[in-house]
C-alpha positions as protocol buffer text, in pm:
chain_id: "A"
residue {
  index: 1
  type: MET
  ca { x: 0 y: 0 z: 0 }
}
residue {
  index: 2
  type: ASN
  ca { x: 113 y: 350 z: -78 }
}
residue {
  index: 3
  type: ALA
  ca { x: -40 y: 672 z: 59 }
}
residue {
  index: 4
  type: GLU
  ca { x: 61 y: 997 z: -110 }
}
residue {
  index: 5
  type: LEU
  ca { x: -33 y: 1341 z: 20 }
}
residue {
  index: 6
  type: GLN
  ca { x: -172 y: 1578 z: -241 }
}
residue {
  index: 7
  type: ASP
  ca { x: -84 y: 1924 z: -108 }
}
residue {
  index: 8
  type: GLY
  ca { x: -286 y: 2206 z: -256 }
}
residue {
  index: 9
  type: GLY
  ca { x: -51 y: 2468 z: -106 }
}
residue {
  index: 10
  type: ASN
  ca { x: -332 y: 2636 z: 86 }
}
residue {
  index: 11
  type: ALA
  ca { x: -406 y: 2517 z: 441 }
}
residue {
  index: 12
  type: LEU
  ca { x: -751 y: 2678 z: 427 }
}
residue {
  index: 13
  type: SER
  ca { x: -860 y: 2461 z: 134 }
}
residue {
  index: 14
  type: GLY
  ca { x: -746 y: 2136 z: 292 }
}
residue {
  index: 15
  type: GLU
  ca { x: -540 y: 1853 z: 147 }
}
residue {
  index: 16
  type: ALA
  ca { x: -605 y: 1512 z: -5 }
}
residue {
  index: 17
  type: LEU
  ca { x: -453 y: 1168 z: 42 }
}
residue {
  index: 18
  type: THR
  ca { x: -427 y: 925 z: -250 }
}
residue {
  index: 19
  type: PHE
  ca { x: -403 y: 554 z: -173 }
}
residue {
  index: 20
  type: THR
  ca { x: -271 y: 290 z: -411 }
}
residue {
  index: 21
  type: LEU
  ca { x: -353 y: -69 z: -315 }
}
residue {
  index: 22
  type: GLU
  ca { x: -196 y: -371 z: -482 }
}
residue {
  index: 23
  type: GLU
  ca { x: -366 y: -704 z: -545 }
}
residue {
  index: 24
  type: ASN
  ca { x: -538 y: -839 z: -228 }
}
residue {
  index: 25
  type: GLU
  ca { x: -423 y: -546 z: -12 }
}
residue {
  index: 26
  type: GLU
  ca { x: -705 y: -419 z: 209 }
}
residue {
  index: 27
  type: ILE
  ca { x: -759 y: -121 z: 438 }
}
residue {
  index: 28
  type: HIS
  ca { x: -1057 y: -9 z: 642 }
}
residue {
  index: 29
  type: VAL
  ca { x: -1148 y: 361 z: 604 }
}
residue {
  index: 30
  type: LEU
  ca { x: -1344 y: 498 z: 898 }
}
residue {
  index: 31
  type: HIS
  ca { x: -1446 y: 820 z: 721 }
}
residue {
  index: 32
  type: PRO
  ca { x: -1591 y: 681 z: 395 }
}
residue {
  index: 33
  type: GLN
  ca { x: -1769 y: 1008 z: 314 }
}
residue {
  index: 34
  type: GLN
  ca { x: -1424 y: 1165 z: 260 }
}
residue {
  index: 35
  type: ILE
  ca { x: -1352 y: 939 z: -42 }
}
residue {
  index: 36
  type: ILE
  ca { x: -1392 y: 1168 z: -341 }
}
residue {
  index: 37
  type: ALA
  ca { x: -1238 y: 965 z: -627 }
}
residue {
  index: 38
  type: TYR
  ca { x: -1196 y: 594 z: -697 }
}
residue {
  index: 39
  type: GLN
  ca { x: -1038 y: 393 z: -978 }
}
residue {
  index: 40
  type: GLY
  ca { x: -1069 y: 14 z: -984 }
}
residue {
  index: 41
  type: PRO
  ca { x: -1329 y: -265 z: -990 }
}
residue {
  index: 42
  type: SER
  ca { x: -1665 y: -169 z: -843 }
}
residue {
  index: 43
  type: SER
  ca { x: -1632 y: -465 z: -607 }
}
residue {
  index: 44
  type: GLY
  ca { x: -1316 y: -309 z: -462 }
}
residue {
  index: 45
  type: ARG
  ca { x: -1524 y: -103 z: -219 }
}
residue {
  index: 46
  type: ALA
  ca { x: -1759 y: -261 z: 34 }
}
residue {
  index: 47
  type: ASP
  ca { x: -1921 y: -43 z: 300 }
}
residue {
  index: 48
  type: ARG
  ca { x: -2014 y: -223 z: 620 }
}
residue {
  index: 49
  type: PHE
  ca { x: -2180 y: -140 z: 948 }
}
residue {
  index: 50
  type: MET
  ca { x: -1929 y: -110 z: 1230 }
}
residue {
  index: 51
  type: ASP
  ca { x: -1971 y: -322 z: 1541 }
}
residue {
  index: 52
  type: VAL
  ca { x: -2120 y: -169 z: 1854 }
}
residue {
  index: 53
  type: LYS
  ca { x: -1780 y: -87 z: 2003 }
}
residue {
  index: 54
  type: GLY
  ca { x: -1672 y: 87 z: 1684 }
}
residue {
  index: 55
  type: MET
  ca { x: -1994 y: 286 z: 1666 }
}
residue {
  index: 56
  type: TYR
  ca { x: -1946 y: 406 z: 2022 }
}
residue {
  index: 57
  type: ARG
  ca { x: -1578 y: 491 z: 1988 }
}
residue {
  index: 58
  type: LYS
  ca { x: -1604 y: 664 z: 1651 }
}
residue {
  index: 59
  type: ARG
  ca { x: -1965 y: 786 z: 1679 }
}
residue {
  index: 60
  type: LYS
  ca { x: -2014 y: 664 z: 1323 }
}
residue {
  index: 61
  type: LEU
  ca { x: -2214 y: 376 z: 1174 }
}
residue {
  index: 62
  type: ILE
  ca { x: -2031 y: 277 z: 856 }
}
residue {
  index: 63
  type: ARG
  ca { x: -1675 y: 205 z: 745 }
}
residue {
  index: 64
  type: ALA
  ca { x: -1548 y: 141 z: 392 }
}
residue {
  index: 65
  type: ASP
  ca { x: -1341 y: -172 z: 323 }
}
residue {
  index: 66
  type: MET
  ca { x: -1116 y: -99 z: 25 }
}
residue {
  index: 67
  type: THR
  ca { x: -950 y: -392 z: -154 }
}
residue {
  index: 68
  type: GLY
  ca { x: -684 y: -373 z: -426 }
}
residue {
  index: 69
  type: PRO
  ca { x: -600 y: -342 z: -697 }
}
residue {
  index: 70
  type: CYS
  ca { x: -741 y: 8 z: -681 }
}
residue {
  index: 71
  type: ARG
  ca { x: -655 y: 372 z: -638 }
}
residue {
  index: 72
  type: PHE
  ca { x: -864 y: 625 z: -447 }
}
residue {
  index: 73
  type: THR
  ca { x: -839 y: 974 z: -301 }
}
residue {
  index: 74
  type: ALA
  ca { x: -971 y: 1091 z: 35 }
}
residue {
  index: 75
  type: ALA
  ca { x: -1023 y: 1460 z: 115 }
}
residue {
  index: 76
  type: LEU
  ca { x: -890 y: 1597 z: 443 }
}
residue {
  index: 77
  type: PRO
  ca { x: -1056 y: 1886 z: 628 }
}
residue {
  index: 78
  type: PRO
  ca { x: -867 y: 2219 z: 634 }
}
residue {
  index: 79
  type: GLY
  ca { x: -586 y: 2210 z: 887 }
}
residue {
  index: 80
  type: TYR
  ca { x: -584 y: 1830 z: 918 }
}
residue {
  index: 81
  type: ARG
  ca { x: -326 y: 1573 z: 813 }
}
residue {
  index: 82
  type: VAL
  ca { x: -298 y: 1196 z: 824 }
}
residue {
  index: 83
  type: LYS
  ca { x: 6 y: 1046 z: 994 }
}
residue {
  index: 84
  type: THR
  ca { x: 85 y: 691 z: 884 }
}
residue {
  index: 85
  type: VAL
  ca { x: 222 y: 470 z: 1163 }
}
residue {
  index: 86
  type: MET
  ca { x: 376 y: 133 z: 1080 }
}
residue {
  index: 87
  type: LEU
  ca { x: 316 y: -140 z: 1340 }
}
residue {
  index: 88
  type: ASP
  ca { x: 523 y: -456 z: 1380 }
}
residue {
  index: 89
  type: GLY
  ca { x: 334 y: -633 z: 1657 }
}
residue {
  index: 90
  type: ASN
  ca { x: 547 y: -502 z: 1944 }
}
residue {
  index: 91
  type: ASP
  ca { x: 380 y: -163 z: 1991 }
}
residue {
  index: 92
  type: ASP
  ca { x: 232 y: -62 z: 2326 }
}
residue {
  index: 93
  type: LEU
  ca { x: 102 y: 289 z: 2251 }
}
residue {
  index: 94
  type: LEU
  ca { x: -250 y: 386 z: 2355 }
}
residue {
  index: 95
  type: TYR
  ca { x: -449 y: 595 z: 2105 }
}
residue {
  index: 96
  type: ASP
  ca { x: -772 y: 788 z: 2109 }
}
residue {
  index: 97
  type: PHE
  ca { x: -999 y: 605 z: 1866 }
}
residue {
  index: 98
  type: LYS
  ca { x: -1143 y: 932 z: 1731 }
}
residue {
  index: 99
  type: HIS
  ca { x: -805 y: 1005 z: 1567 }
}
residue {
  index: 100
  type: LEU
  ca { x: -812 y: 684 z: 1363 }
}
residue {
  index: 101
  type: PHE
  ca { x: -866 y: 750 z: 989 }
}
residue {
  index: 102
  type: TYR
  ca { x: -784 y: 404 z: 851 }
}
residue {
  index: 103
  type: TYR
  ca { x: -617 y: 77 z: 944 }
}
residue {
  index: 104
  type: SER
  ca { x: -489 y: -207 z: 729 }
}
residue {
  index: 105
  type: LYS
  ca { x: -587 y: -571 z: 725 }
}
residue {
  index: 106
  type: GLY
  ca { x: -411 y: -763 z: 1002 }
}
residue {
  index: 107
  type: ILE
  ca { x: -445 y: -491 z: 1265 }
}
residue {
  index: 108
  type: ASN
  ca { x: -645 y: -574 z: 1578 }
}
residue {
  index: 109
  type: MET
  ca { x: -767 y: -344 z: 1855 }
}
residue {
  index: 110
  type: GLN
  ca { x: -800 y: -386 z: 2230 }
}
residue {
  index: 111
  type: THR
  ca { x: -960 y: -132 z: 2461 }
}
residue {
  index: 112
  type: ARG
  ca { x: -811 y: 1 z: 2782 }
}
residue {
  index: 113
  type: VAL
  ca { x: -1046 y: 161 z: 3035 }
}
residue {
  index: 114
  type: LEU
  ca { x: -920 y: 493 z: 3176 }
}
residue {
  index: 115
  type: SER
  ca { x: -921 y: 593 z: 3540 }
}
residue {
  index: 116
  type: VAL
  ca { x: -1214 y: 804 z: 3659 }
}
residue {
  index: 117
  type: LYS
  ca { x: -990 y: 1113 z: 3687 }
}
residue {
  index: 118
  type: ASN
  ca { x: -867 y: 1072 z: 3331 }
}
residue {
  index: 119
  type: MET
  ca { x: -1222 y: 1014 z: 3206 }
}
residue {
  index: 120
  type: ILE
  ca { x: -1332 y: 1348 z: 3348 }
}
residue {
  index: 121
  type: VAL
  ca { x: -1046 y: 1539 z: 3187 }
}
residue {
  index: 122
  type: THR
  ca { x: -1035 y: 1369 z: 2848 }
}
residue {
  index: 123
  type: ARG
  ca { x: -1414 y: 1318 z: 2824 }
}
residue {
  index: 124
  type: ASP
  ca { x: -1341 y: 968 z: 2704 }
}
residue {
  index: 125
  type: VAL
  ca { x: -1384 y: 630 z: 2868 }
}
residue {
  index: 126
  type: VAL
  ca { x: -1133 y: 414 z: 2683 }
}
residue {
  index: 127
  type: LYS
  ca { x: -814 y: 424 z: 2482 }
}
residue {
  index: 128
  type: VAL
  ca { x: -722 y: 178 z: 2209 }
}
residue {
  index: 129
  type: ARG
  ca { x: -411 y: -36 z: 2176 }
}
residue {
  index: 130
  type: PHE
  ca { x: -330 y: -184 z: 1835 }
}
residue {
  index: 131
  type: SER
  ca { x: -169 y: -522 z: 1778 }
}
residue {
  index: 132
  type: GLY
  ca { x: -60 y: -711 z: 1468 }
}
residue {
  index: 133
  type: SER
  ca { x: 148 y: -604 z: 1171 }
}
residue {
  index: 134
  type: GLY
  ca { x: 42 y: -336 z: 926 }
}
residue {
  index: 135
  type: SER
  ca { x: -29 y: 35 z: 926 }
}
residue {
  index: 136
  type: ILE
  ca { x: -274 y: 280 z: 1076 }
}
residue {
  index: 137
  type: GLY
  ca { x: -354 y: 635 z: 970 }
}
residue {
  index: 138
  type: ILE
  ca { x: -397 y: 894 z: 1245 }
}
residue {
  index: 139
  type: LEU
  ca { x: -597 y: 1211 z: 1168 }
}
residue {
  index: 140
  type: THR
  ca { x: -424 y: 1507 z: 1333 }
}
residue {
  index: 141
  type: GLU
  ca { x: -447 y: 1884 z: 1349 }
}
residue {
  index: 142
  type: GLY
  ca { x: -117 y: 2009 z: 1209 }
}
residue {
  index: 143
  type: VAL
  ca { x: 229 y: 1862 z: 1246 }
}
residue {
  index: 144
  type: VAL
  ca { x: 282 y: 1549 z: 1457 }
}
residue {
  index: 145
  type: CYS
  ca { x: 566 y: 1574 z: 1707 }
}
residue {
  index: 146
  type: GLU
  ca { x: 738 y: 1297 z: 1900 }
}
residue {
  index: 147
  type: ALA
  ca { x: 923 y: 1303 z: 2232 }
}
residue {
  index: 148
  type: ALA
  ca { x: 1080 y: 1024 z: 2437 }
}
residue {
  index: 149
  type: LEU
  ca { x: 971 y: 960 z: 2794 }
}
residue {
  index: 150
  type: ASP
  ca { x: 1220 y: 930 z: 3079 }
}
residue {
  index: 151
  type: PRO
  ca { x: 1158 y: 723 z: 3394 }
}
residue {
  index: 152
  type: VAL
  ca { x: 1268 y: 1012 z: 3618 }
}
residue {
  index: 153
  type: GLN
  ca { x: 1258 y: 1342 z: 3431 }
}
residue {
  index: 154
  type: PRO
  ca { x: 890 y: 1421 z: 3355 }
}
residue {
  index: 155
  type: LEU
  ca { x: 763 y: 1540 z: 3019 }
}
residue {
  index: 156
  type: TYR
  ca { x: 478 y: 1795 z: 3026 }
}
residue {
  index: 157
  type: VAL
  ca { x: 244 y: 1790 z: 2725 }
}
residue {
  index: 158
  type: ASP
  ca { x: -76 y: 1987 z: 2669 }
}
residue {
  index: 159
  type: ALA
  ca { x: -353 y: 1743 z: 2760 }
}
residue {
  index: 160
  type: GLY
  ca { x: -560 y: 1817 z: 2450 }
}
residue {
  index: 161
  type: SER
  ca { x: -266 y: 1773 z: 2213 }
}
residue {
  index: 162
  type: VAL
  ca { x: -164 y: 1419 z: 2307 }
}
residue {
  index: 163
  type: ILE
  ca { x: -230 y: 1160 z: 2035 }
}
residue {
  index: 164
  type: ALA
  ca { x: -68 y: 848 z: 2180 }
}
residue {
  index: 165
  type: TYR
  ca { x: 144 y: 742 z: 2475 }
}
residue {
  index: 166
  type: PRO
  ca { x: 293 y: 414 z: 2606 }
}
residue {
  index: 167
  type: GLU
  ca { x: 68 y: 192 z: 2815 }
}
residue {
  index: 168
  type: ASN
  ca { x: 340 y: 183 z: 3083 }
}
residue {
  index: 169
  type: ALA
  ca { x: 345 y: 563 z: 3119 }
}
residue {
  index: 170
  type: VAL
  ca { x: 256 y: 723 z: 3452 }
}
residue {
  index: 171
  type: LEU
  ca { x: 25 y: 1023 z: 3397 }
}
residue {
  index: 172
  type: GLU
  ca { x: -64 y: 1305 z: 3631 }
}
residue {
  index: 173
  type: LEU
  ca { x: -283 y: 1601 z: 3533 }
}
residue {
  index: 174
  type: THR
  ca { x: -109 y: 1921 z: 3637 }
}
residue {
  index: 175
  type: VAL
  ca { x: 34 y: 2259 z: 3542 }
}
residue {
  index: 176
  type: TYR
  ca { x: 394 y: 2371 z: 3577 }
}
residue {
  index: 177
  type: GLY
  ca { x: 616 y: 2678 z: 3595 }
}
residue {
  index: 178
  type: ASN
  ca { x: 593 y: 2971 z: 3834 }
}
residue {
  index: 179
  type: HIS
  ca { x: 269 y: 3105 z: 3980 }
}
residue {
  index: 180
  type: LEU
  ca { x: 181 y: 3323 z: 3681 }
}
residue {
  index: 181
  type: ALA
  ca { x: 264 y: 3053 z: 3426 }
}
residue {
  index: 182
  type: SER
  ca { x: 61 y: 2786 z: 3602 }
}
residue {
  index: 183
  type: GLN
  ca { x: -244 y: 3015 z: 3619 }
}
residue {
  index: 184
  type: HIS
  ca { x: -251 y: 3092 z: 3247 }
}
residue {
  index: 185
  type: MET
  ca { x: -188 y: 2759 z: 3079 }
}
residue {
  index: 186
  type: SER
  ca { x: -410 y: 2468 z: 2986 }
}
residue {
  index: 187
  type: TYR
  ca { x: -384 y: 2150 z: 3189 }
}
residue {
  index: 188
  type: HIS
  ca { x: -88 y: 1931 z: 3096 }
}
residue {
  index: 189
  type: TRP
  ca { x: -8 y: 1565 z: 3137 }
}
residue {
  index: 190
  type: LYS
  ca { x: 299 y: 1511 z: 3355 }
}
residue {
  index: 191
  type: MET
  ca { x: 436 y: 1191 z: 3203 }
}
residue {
  index: 192
  type: THR
  ca { x: 714 y: 953 z: 3306 }
}
residue {
  index: 193
  type: GLY
  ca { x: 804 y: 608 z: 3179 }
}
residue {
  index: 194
  type: SER
  ca { x: 973 y: 478 z: 2865 }
}
residue {
  index: 195
  type: GLY
  ca { x: 885 y: 496 z: 2498 }
}
residue {
  index: 196
  type: PRO
  ca { x: 762 y: 768 z: 2260 }
}
residue {
  index: 197
  type: VAL
  ca { x: 478 y: 1016 z: 2303 }
}
residue {
  index: 198
  type: LEU
  ca { x: 301 y: 1154 z: 1994 }
}
residue {
  index: 199
  type: PHE
  ca { x: 133 y: 1494 z: 2008 }
}
residue {
  index: 200
  type: GLN
  ca { x: -14 y: 1738 z: 1756 }
}
residue {
  index: 201
  type: ALA
  ca { x: 74 y: 2104 z: 1709 }
}
residue {
  index: 202
  type: GLY
  ca { x: -233 y: 2231 z: 1523 }
}
residue {
  index: 203
  type: ARG
  ca { x: -466 y: 2253 z: 1822 }
}
residue {
  index: 204
  type: GLN
  ca { x: -261 y: 2537 z: 1972 }
}
residue {
  index: 205
  type: ASN
  ca { x: -249 y: 2717 z: 1637 }
}
residue {
  index: 206
  type: ARG
  ca { x: -628 y: 2719 z: 1623 }
}
residue {
  index: 207
  type: ARG
  ca { x: -649 y: 2861 z: 1974 }
}
residue {
  index: 208
  type: PHE
  ca { x: -390 y: 3127 z: 1887 }
}
residue {
  index: 209
  type: GLU
  ca { x: -589 y: 3240 z: 1581 }
}
residue {
  index: 210
  type: ARG
  ca { x: -915 y: 3251 z: 1777 }
}
residue {
  index: 211
  type: GLU
  ca { x: -767 y: 3456 z: 2058 }
}
residue {
  index: 212
  type: ASN
  ca { x: -604 y: 3706 z: 1826 }
}
residue {
  index: 213
  type: HIS
  ca { x: -872 y: 3748 z: 1562 }
}
residue {
  index: 214
  type: GLU
  ca { x: -1209 y: 3661 z: 1711 }
}
residue {
  index: 215
  type: ASP
  ca { x: -1201 y: 3750 z: 2078 }
}
residue {
  index: 216
  type: GLY
  ca { x: -1277 y: 4098 z: 2200 }
}
residue {
  index: 217
  type: LEU
  ca { x: -1033 y: 4293 z: 2413 }
}
residue {
  index: 218
  type: PHE
  ca { x: -1238 y: 4240 z: 2730 }
}
residue {
  index: 219
  type: LYS
  ca { x: -1238 y: 3861 z: 2694 }
}
residue {
  index: 220
  type: ARG
  ca { x: -865 y: 3855 z: 2625 }
}
residue {
  index: 221
  type: LEU
  ca { x: -800 y: 4066 z: 2935 }
}
residue {
  index: 222
  type: LEU
  ca { x: -1010 y: 3835 z: 3151 }
}
residue {
  index: 223
  type: ARG
  ca { x: -826 y: 3533 z: 3014 }
}
residue {
  index: 224
  type: GLU
  ca { x: -491 y: 3688 z: 3104 }
}
residue {
  index: 225
  type: ILE
  ca { x: -585 y: 3838 z: 3441 }
}
residue {
  index: 226
  type: LEU
  ca { x: -803 y: 3572 z: 3603 }
}
residue {
  index: 227
  type: PRO
  ca { x: -642 y: 3258 z: 3751 }
}
residue {
  index: 228
  type: PHE
  ca { x: -685 y: 2972 z: 3503 }
}
residue {
  index: 229
  type: GLY
  ca { x: -860 y: 3214 z: 3268 }
}
residue {
  index: 230
  type: GLY
  ca { x: -711 y: 3037 z: 2969 }
}
residue {
  index: 231
  type: VAL
  ca { x: -878 y: 2715 z: 3080 }
}
residue {
  index: 232
  type: PHE
  ca { x: -1227 y: 2833 z: 3172 }
}
residue {
  index: 233
  type: ILE
  ca { x: -1281 y: 3128 z: 2935 }
}
residue {
  index: 234
  type: LYS
  ca { x: -1311 y: 2992 z: 2582 }
}
């Protein structure tokens, strides 16, 4: 399978991703309405109802099973990208299912129930761990960054920007810095352990544009002056 990004050069108009599948290759697309062009046998696409777990996680009813040989293009919303992650069967990262755009044949999913504290913050009940060999496509806002965890030295990452983290990671919801810094930042995950953490940069860009172009002066002042104003005043 090959996935090629078609960059239109304008972030506001969005991008497109063209997939080329060889004979008997198969991927499952969880946003079938984004497929805008297809070349291949008509039987190469079969839409199916997702199981109950998939419907709950993705809040969607249908997925598209695409089988090669074929070539098709999927449109991406403005500001979004798809990050392809290759899996070899030894991966232990936990993902938010809502970020999943596609996965290839041979990939299996297991759910991991979050703690009550994490449920409240993330507004999600479970994370997903993938097993098997193949690839998955993660829908992200902007560039995907990666940082390595350390068992002792904590890594602080904006809670809403985290895409995936190791199952062995120890997480604590917190803020950091001096008194002024901690009052004017979003909640962060304080993370220790081993393995990589994936996080997206586009969420902060969207907040920056909103604060500078849409908010009135009074709201911006309240956000800066009040403790935790950046968290509670949207």
